[in-house]
Structures are given as structure tokens and as C-alpha cells.
Amino acid sequence: MNPTVLAPIDQLLAIMARLRDPQGGCPWDVKQNFASVAPYTIEEAYEVADAIDRGDFDDLREELGDLLLQVVFHARMAEEAGHFAFNDVVAAICDKMIRRHPHVFGDAEVRDAAAQTIAWEAQKRDEKGLKQDDSVLAGISSGMPEWLRAVKLQKRAASVGFEWPDAAPILDKLEEEIAEVRAELARTDLSPETRQERLQDEIGDVLFVALNLARTSGVDPSAALRCANRKFEWRFRWMEQQAARQRTALQDLDLSAQEQLWREAKENQ
């Protein structure tokens, strides 16, 4: 079959089938499995988010295609194994969207987006057969990035009122947790292993509270971190360039000189 004469989605499915053909396909694609492809799937999702964050719609079109390819790749491997095919994936998400929006496709009513979120989570727990676990935290996957799981845990807790009233007490809590990290760093009576375990615990608390601060302030922590990464990268590259103009390498400058360049980078950004 010539894939170029098919509708776009059928063309993509045909291309993937050809790539996975053990007889004439691509050796790299043929040897992949669900576990080996999964990291690429996660990476492509982040690249979609990055294109959105930059407002680059040409790049977004391309990245969405890359992400769609990941879905097609997984679906093809599942079809080869006799589990399900791409059309089953599409049918399942169509059914789910209709089922979880009874206020759109049925007679149910919701007051606002917040009420819909609560209804969505309740229905999600029911669908997954989690009623035996009656915790509001039931069903939050352990397979997602831990920062995202932390935010989801916080949102679920907030849905039953376990929530800070505003940012002020969260800032106080953040200062408290940082003080506990300082205390652990100052201790000299622990073995290296115990010290590391305690630091991991306390720094985890700092990160958890920081995520809570971002969430309750209406800031997407992933977008905020991407922004911080870009800012750091720009400043650090600027420092390298300035060092090169001085006919030296950044690593050959002492910390004081590097910090001076960092301050200059901030002023020039």
C-alpha cells in the first residue's frame, strides 16, 4: 500500500506499520518496546509544553506531531501484541470524554469549573474501581514525575478544604522547612548515610511546600521551572562569552570573578 495516497492519520499509521515491519522496516524502530519508547513519549510531551510556553506555533505544530507519533508507536506495538489498536485508543478517549462531561452531553449541571473538577475526580475514582479505597487521594498514579504527583496530591487535599487560606502561611512554612535543612546541615553527630537520609527528607519538604506555593499562587510549577532554566542558561552562556572575550575560560576564573560576571549577566538580560 502506498501511504502517500491515504488520509493523513491513516498515512501515519501506515508509515509506522512499515517502520515496524521485521522484514523491511527500520532496525531501530523494530527493536523498540513499550519501556524503551516511554522516555521519548515523556520528552515529547515536555517539548510540546516548551513550544506553548515560547508561543512558537510553528514549533508547536511540529511537536504535537512528534507527540502523536508516540501514541501511534505505542498503539502499533500493542496491536502487534494483540492487545488493542489505534482505533481502540481513539474510541476509548471519545467514550471517556462523553461519559465525564454529562453537563455537556447529558442532563447534569455543574456550577463552575471548580465543581466540574471535583465531579471529574470523583467519576475517575469510580471508573477505576477504587471505591474500596475511600481516600480522596485514591488513584493518583505513582508513575508520573514526583513534582506533578505532589501537585495532584495537594489539589486532591484542597478539594475537601485542606488548603492554606493564602500565600502568607505557606511562606512561613517554607521558611520553617528551610530552617530545618540548615539545622541538618549544621549537625556533626550523624553518620554520612544518616545525614544524607535526613537531608533528603528535609529538602523534600522544602520542595513540596515550594510546589504548594506555586500552585496556590496560580503559577504552573513546570512553566516556572522552565523559565528559571532558560534564565539560568542565558546568563551562564553570557558569562562564558564574556570570559572568552577576556581570553580566558570561565573555569579559570575564581568564584568571586564568576559571581561578578553573573551580576553583570543579570543586568544585561
CSV table of N, CA and C in Angstrom, one decimal, residues 12-116:
chain,number,residue,atom,x,y,z
A,12,LEU,N,-0.1,8.1,8.5
A,12,LEU,CA,0.8,8.0,9.7
A,12,LEU,C,0.8,6.5,10.2
A,13,LEU,N,-0.4,5.9,10.3
A,13,LEU,CA,-0.5,4.6,10.8
A,13,LEU,C,0.2,3.6,9.8
A,14,ALA,N,0.1,3.9,8.5
A,14,ALA,CA,0.8,3.0,7.5
A,14,ALA,C,2.3,3.2,7.6
A,15,ILE,N,2.8,4.4,7.8
A,15,ILE,CA,4.2,4.6,8.0
A,15,ILE,C,4.8,3.9,9.2
A,16,MET,N,4.0,3.9,10.3
A,16,MET,CA,4.5,3.2,11.5
A,16,MET,C,4.5,1.7,11.3
A,17,ALA,N,3.5,1.2,10.6
A,17,ALA,CA,3.5,-0.2,10.3
A,17,ALA,C,4.6,-0.6,9.5
A,18,ARG,N,5.0,0.2,8.5
A,18,ARG,CA,6.1,-0.1,7.6
A,18,ARG,C,7.4,0.0,8.4
A,19,LEU,N,7.6,1.0,9.3
A,19,LEU,CA,8.8,1.1,10.1
A,19,LEU,C,9.0,-0.1,11.0
A,20,ARG,N,7.8,-0.7,11.5
A,20,ARG,CA,7.9,-1.8,12.4
A,20,ARG,C,8.0,-3.1,11.7
A,21,ASP,N,7.9,-3.2,10.4
A,21,ASP,CA,7.9,-4.4,9.7
A,21,ASP,C,9.3,-5.1,9.9
A,22,PRO,N,9.3,-6.3,10.5
A,22,PRO,CA,10.5,-7.0,10.7
A,22,PRO,C,11.3,-7.3,9.5
A,23,GLN,N,10.7,-7.4,8.3
A,23,GLN,CA,11.4,-7.8,7.1
A,23,GLN,C,12.0,-6.6,6.4
A,24,GLY,N,11.3,-5.5,6.3
A,24,GLY,CA,11.8,-4.4,5.6
A,24,GLY,C,11.7,-3.0,6.3
A,25,GLY,N,11.5,-3.1,7.6
A,25,GLY,CA,11.4,-1.8,8.3
A,25,GLY,C,12.7,-1.3,8.8
A,26,CYS,N,12.6,-0.3,9.7
A,26,CYS,CA,13.8,0.4,10.3
A,26,CYS,C,14.3,-0.5,11.5
A,27,PRO,N,15.6,-0.9,11.5
A,27,PRO,CA,16.1,-1.7,12.5
A,27,PRO,C,15.8,-1.1,13.9
A,28,TRP,N,16.0,0.2,14.0
A,28,TRP,CA,15.8,0.9,15.3
A,28,TRP,C,14.4,0.8,15.8
A,29,ASP,N,13.4,1.1,14.9
A,29,ASP,CA,12.0,1.0,15.3
A,29,ASP,C,11.6,-0.4,15.6
A,30,VAL,N,12.1,-1.4,14.8
A,30,VAL,CA,11.7,-2.8,15.0
A,30,VAL,C,12.1,-3.3,16.4
A,31,LYS,N,13.2,-2.8,16.9
A,31,LYS,CA,13.7,-3.4,18.2
A,31,LYS,C,13.2,-2.7,19.4
A,32,GLN,N,12.4,-1.6,19.2
A,32,GLN,CA,11.8,-0.9,20.4
A,32,GLN,C,10.7,-1.7,21.1
A,33,ASN,N,10.5,-1.3,22.3
A,33,ASN,CA,9.4,-1.9,23.1
A,33,ASN,C,8.7,-0.8,23.9
A,34,PHE,N,7.7,-1.1,24.6
A,34,PHE,CA,7.0,0.0,25.4
A,34,PHE,C,7.9,0.7,26.3
A,35,ALA,N,8.8,0.0,27.0
A,35,ALA,CA,9.6,0.6,28.0
A,35,ALA,C,10.7,1.5,27.4
A,36,SER,N,11.2,1.0,26.2
A,36,SER,CA,12.3,1.8,25.6
A,36,SER,C,11.7,3.1,24.9
A,37,VAL,N,10.4,3.1,24.5
A,37,VAL,CA,9.8,4.2,23.9
A,37,VAL,C,9.3,5.2,24.9
A,38,ALA,N,8.9,4.8,26.1
A,38,ALA,CA,8.3,5.6,27.1
A,38,ALA,C,9.1,6.9,27.4
A,39,PRO,N,10.4,6.8,27.6
A,39,PRO,CA,11.1,8.1,27.8
A,39,PRO,C,11.0,9.1,26.7
A,40,TYR,N,10.9,8.7,25.5
A,40,TYR,CA,10.7,9.6,24.3
A,40,TYR,C,9.3,10.2,24.4
A,41,THR,N,8.3,9.4,24.8
A,41,THR,CA,7.0,10.0,25.0
A,41,THR,C,6.9,11.1,26.0
A,42,ILE,N,7.6,10.9,27.1
A,42,ILE,CA,7.6,11.9,28.1
A,42,ILE,C,8.4,13.2,27.6
A,43,GLU,N,9.5,12.9,26.9
A,43,GLU,CA,10.3,14.0,26.4
A,43,GLU,C,9.5,14.9,25.4
A,44,GLU,N,8.7,14.2,24.5
A,44,GLU,CA,7.9,14.9,23.5
A,44,GLU,C,6.8,15.7,24.2
A,45,ALA,N,6.2,15.2,25.3
A,45,ALA,CA,5.2,16.0,26.0
A,45,ALA,C,5.8,17.3,26.5
A,46,TYR,N,7.0,17.2,27.1
A,46,TYR,CA,7.7,18.4,27.6
A,46,TYR,C,8.0,19.4,26.5
A,47,GLU,N,8.4,18.9,25.3
A,47,GLU,CA,8.7,19.7,24.2
A,47,GLU,C,7.5,20.5,23.7
A,48,VAL,N,6.3,19.8,23.8
A,48,VAL,CA,5.0,20.5,23.4
A,48,VAL,C,4.8,21.6,24.4
A,49,ALA,N,5.0,21.4,25.7
A,49,ALA,CA,4.8,22.4,26.7
A,49,ALA,C,5.8,23.6,26.5
A,50,ASP,N,7.0,23.2,26.1
A,50,ASP,CA,8.0,24.3,25.8
A,50,ASP,C,7.6,25.2,24.7
A,51,ALA,N,7.1,24.6,23.6
A,51,ALA,CA,6.7,25.4,22.4
A,51,ALA,C,5.5,26.3,22.8
A,52,ILE,N,4.6,25.8,23.6
A,52,ILE,CA,3.5,26.6,24.1
A,52,ILE,C,4.0,27.7,24.9
A,53,ASP,N,4.9,27.4,25.8
A,53,ASP,CA,5.5,28.5,26.7
A,53,ASP,C,6.2,29.6,25.9
A,54,ARG,N,6.8,29.2,24.8
A,54,ARG,CA,7.5,30.2,23.9
A,54,ARG,C,6.6,30.9,23.0
A,55,GLY,N,5.4,30.4,22.8
A,55,GLY,CA,4.4,31.0,21.9
A,55,GLY,C,4.8,30.7,20.4
A,56,ASP,N,5.5,29.6,20.2
A,56,ASP,CA,6.0,29.3,18.9
A,56,ASP,C,5.1,28.3,18.2
A,57,PHE,N,4.1,28.8,17.4
A,57,PHE,CA,3.1,27.9,16.9
A,57,PHE,C,3.6,27.0,15.8
A,58,ASP,N,4.6,27.4,15.0
A,58,ASP,CA,5.2,26.6,14.0
A,58,ASP,C,5.9,25.4,14.7
A,59,ASP,N,6.6,25.7,15.8
A,59,ASP,CA,7.2,24.6,16.5
A,59,ASP,C,6.2,23.7,17.2
A,60,LEU,N,5.1,24.4,17.7
A,60,LEU,CA,4.0,23.6,18.4
A,60,LEU,C,3.4,22.6,17.4
A,61,ARG,N,3.2,23.0,16.2
A,61,ARG,CA,2.6,22.1,15.2
A,61,ARG,C,3.5,20.9,15.1
A,62,GLU,N,4.8,21.1,15.0
A,62,GLU,CA,5.8,20.0,14.8
A,62,GLU,C,5.8,19.1,16.0
A,63,GLU,N,5.9,19.8,17.2
A,63,GLU,CA,6.0,19.0,18.4
A,63,GLU,C,4.7,18.2,18.7
A,64,LEU,N,3.6,18.7,18.4
A,64,LEU,CA,2.3,17.9,18.5
A,64,LEU,C,2.4,16.7,17.6
A,65,GLY,N,2.9,16.9,16.4
A,65,GLY,CA,3.1,15.7,15.5
A,65,GLY,C,4.0,14.7,16.1
A,66,ASP,N,5.1,15.1,16.7
A,66,ASP,CA,6.0,14.2,17.4
A,66,ASP,C,5.3,13.5,18.5
A,67,LEU,N,4.5,14.2,19.3
A,67,LEU,CA,3.8,13.5,20.4
A,67,LEU,C,2.7,12.5,19.8
A,68,LEU,N,2.0,12.9,18.8
A,68,LEU,CA,1.1,12.0,18.1
A,68,LEU,C,1.8,10.7,17.6
A,69,LEU,N,3.0,10.9,17.1
A,69,LEU,CA,3.8,9.7,16.7
A,69,LEU,C,4.0,8.8,17.8
A,70,GLN,N,4.2,9.3,19.0
A,70,GLN,CA,4.4,8.4,20.2
A,70,GLN,C,3.2,7.6,20.5
A,71,VAL,N,2.0,8.2,20.4
A,71,VAL,CA,0.8,7.5,20.6
A,71,VAL,C,0.6,6.4,19.5
A,72,VAL,N,0.9,6.7,18.3
A,72,VAL,CA,0.8,5.7,17.2
A,72,VAL,C,1.8,4.6,17.4
A,73,PHE,N,3.0,5.0,17.9
A,73,PHE,CA,4.1,4.0,18.1
A,73,PHE,C,3.6,2.9,19.1
A,74,HIS,N,3.1,3.5,20.3
A,74,HIS,CA,2.6,2.6,21.3
A,74,HIS,C,1.5,1.7,20.9
A,75,ALA,N,0.5,2.4,20.1
A,75,ALA,CA,-0.6,1.6,19.7
A,75,ALA,C,-0.2,0.5,18.7
A,76,ARG,N,0.8,0.8,17.8
A,76,ARG,CA,1.2,-0.2,16.9
A,76,ARG,C,1.8,-1.4,17.6
A,77,MET,N,2.6,-1.1,18.6
A,77,MET,CA,3.2,-2.2,19.3
A,77,MET,C,2.2,-3.0,20.1
A,78,ALA,N,1.1,-2.4,20.6
A,78,ALA,CA,0.0,-3.0,21.3
A,78,ALA,C,-0.7,-3.9,20.3
A,79,GLU,N,-1.0,-3.4,19.1
A,79,GLU,CA,-1.7,-4.2,18.1
A,79,GLU,C,-0.9,-5.4,17.7
A,80,GLU,N,0.4,-5.3,17.5
A,80,GLU,CA,1.3,-6.4,17.2
A,80,GLU,C,1.2,-7.5,18.2
A,81,ALA,N,1.0,-7.0,19.5
A,81,ALA,CA,1.0,-8.0,20.6
A,81,ALA,C,-0.4,-8.5,20.8
A,82,GLY,N,-1.4,-8.0,20.1
A,82,GLY,CA,-2.8,-8.5,20.2
A,82,GLY,C,-3.6,-7.8,21.3
A,83,HIS,N,-3.1,-6.7,21.8
A,83,HIS,CA,-3.8,-6.0,23.0
A,83,HIS,C,-4.9,-5.1,22.5
A,84,PHE,N,-4.6,-4.1,21.6
A,84,PHE,CA,-5.5,-3.2,21.1
A,84,PHE,C,-4.9,-2.5,19.9
A,85,ALA,N,-5.7,-1.7,19.2
A,85,ALA,CA,-5.1,-1.0,18.0
A,85,ALA,C,-5.4,0.5,18.2
A,86,PHE,N,-4.9,1.3,17.3
A,86,PHE,CA,-5.0,2.8,17.4
A,86,PHE,C,-6.5,3.2,17.5
A,87,ASN,N,-7.4,2.6,16.7
A,87,ASN,CA,-8.8,3.0,16.7
A,87,ASN,C,-9.4,2.7,18.1
A,88,ASP,N,-8.9,1.7,18.7
A,88,ASP,CA,-9.4,1.4,20.1
A,88,ASP,C,-9.1,2.5,21.1
A,89,VAL,N,-7.9,3.1,20.9
A,89,VAL,CA,-7.4,4.2,21.7
A,89,VAL,C,-8.3,5.4,21.5
A,90,VAL,N,-8.6,5.7,20.2
A,90,VAL,CA,-9.5,6.8,19.9
A,90,VAL,C,-10.9,6.6,20.4
A,91,ALA,N,-11.4,5.4,20.2
A,91,ALA,CA,-12.8,5.1,20.7
A,91,ALA,C,-12.9,5.2,22.2
A,92,ALA,N,-11.8,4.8,22.9
A,92,ALA,CA,-11.8,4.8,24.4
A,92,ALA,C,-11.8,6.2,24.9
A,93,ILE,N,-11.0,7.1,24.3
A,93,ILE,CA,-11.0,8.5,24.8
A,93,ILE,C,-12.3,9.2,24.4
A,94,CYS,N,-12.9,8.9,23.2
A,94,CYS,CA,-14.2,9.5,22.9
A,94,CYS,C,-15.2,9.1,23.9
A,95,ASP,N,-15.3,7.8,24.3
A,95,ASP,CA,-16.2,7.4,25.3
A,95,ASP,C,-16.0,8.1,26.6
A,96,LYS,N,-14.8,8.2,27.0
A,96,LYS,CA,-14.4,8.8,28.3
A,96,LYS,C,-14.9,10.3,28.3
A,97,MET,N,-14.6,11.0,27.2
A,97,MET,CA,-14.9,12.4,27.2
A,97,MET,C,-16.4,12.6,27.3
A,98,ILE,N,-17.2,11.8,26.6
A,98,ILE,CA,-18.6,11.9,26.7
A,98,ILE,C,-19.1,11.5,28.1
A,99,ARG,N,-18.6,10.5,28.6
A,99,ARG,CA,-19.0,10.0,30.0
A,99,ARG,C,-18.7,11.0,31.1
A,100,ARG,N,-17.5,11.6,30.9
A,100,ARG,CA,-17.1,12.5,32.0
A,100,ARG,C,-17.6,14.0,31.8
A,101,HIS,N,-18.4,14.2,30.8
A,101,HIS,CA,-19.0,15.5,30.6
A,101,HIS,C,-20.5,15.4,30.5
A,102,PRO,N,-21.1,14.9,31.5
A,102,PRO,CA,-22.6,14.7,31.4
A,102,PRO,C,-23.3,16.1,31.4
A,103,HIS,N,-22.6,17.2,31.8
A,103,HIS,CA,-23.2,18.5,31.8
A,103,HIS,C,-23.2,19.1,30.3
A,104,VAL,N,-22.4,18.4,29.5
A,104,VAL,CA,-22.4,18.8,28.1
A,104,VAL,C,-23.1,17.9,27.2
A,105,PHE,N,-23.0,16.6,27.4
A,105,PHE,CA,-23.6,15.6,26.6
A,105,PHE,C,-24.8,14.9,27.2
A,106,GLY,N,-25.2,15.4,28.4
A,106,GLY,CA,-26.3,14.8,29.1
A,106,GLY,C,-27.1,15.9,29.8
A,107,ASP,N,-27.8,15.5,30.9
A,107,ASP,CA,-28.7,16.5,31.6
A,107,ASP,C,-28.1,17.0,32.9
A,108,ALA,N,-26.9,16.6,33.2
A,108,ALA,CA,-26.3,17.1,34.5
A,108,ALA,C,-25.9,18.5,34.4
A,109,GLU,N,-25.8,19.2,35.6
A,109,GLU,CA,-25.5,20.6,35.7
A,109,GLU,C,-24.3,20.7,36.7
A,110,VAL,N,-23.4,21.6,36.3
A,110,VAL,CA,-22.3,22.0,37.3
A,110,VAL,C,-22.3,23.5,37.4
A,111,ARG,N,-21.9,24.0,38.6
A,111,ARG,CA,-21.9,25.4,38.8
A,111,ARG,C,-20.8,26.1,38.1
A,112,ASP,N,-19.6,25.6,38.2
A,112,ASP,CA,-18.4,26.2,37.6
A,112,ASP,C,-17.3,25.2,37.3
A,113,ALA,N,-16.2,25.7,36.9
A,113,ALA,CA,-15.1,24.8,36.6
A,113,ALA,C,-14.6,24.1,37.8
A,114,ALA,N,-14.6,24.7,38.9
A,114,ALA,CA,-14.1,24.1,40.2
A,114,ALA,C,-15.0,22.9,40.5
A,115,ALA,N,-16.3,23.1,40.4
A,115,ALA,CA,-17.3,22.0,40.6
A,115,ALA,C,-17.1,20.8,39.6
A,116,GLN,N,-16.8,21.2,38.4
A,116,GLN,CA,-16.6,20.2,37.4
A,116,GLN,C,-15.3,19.4,37.7
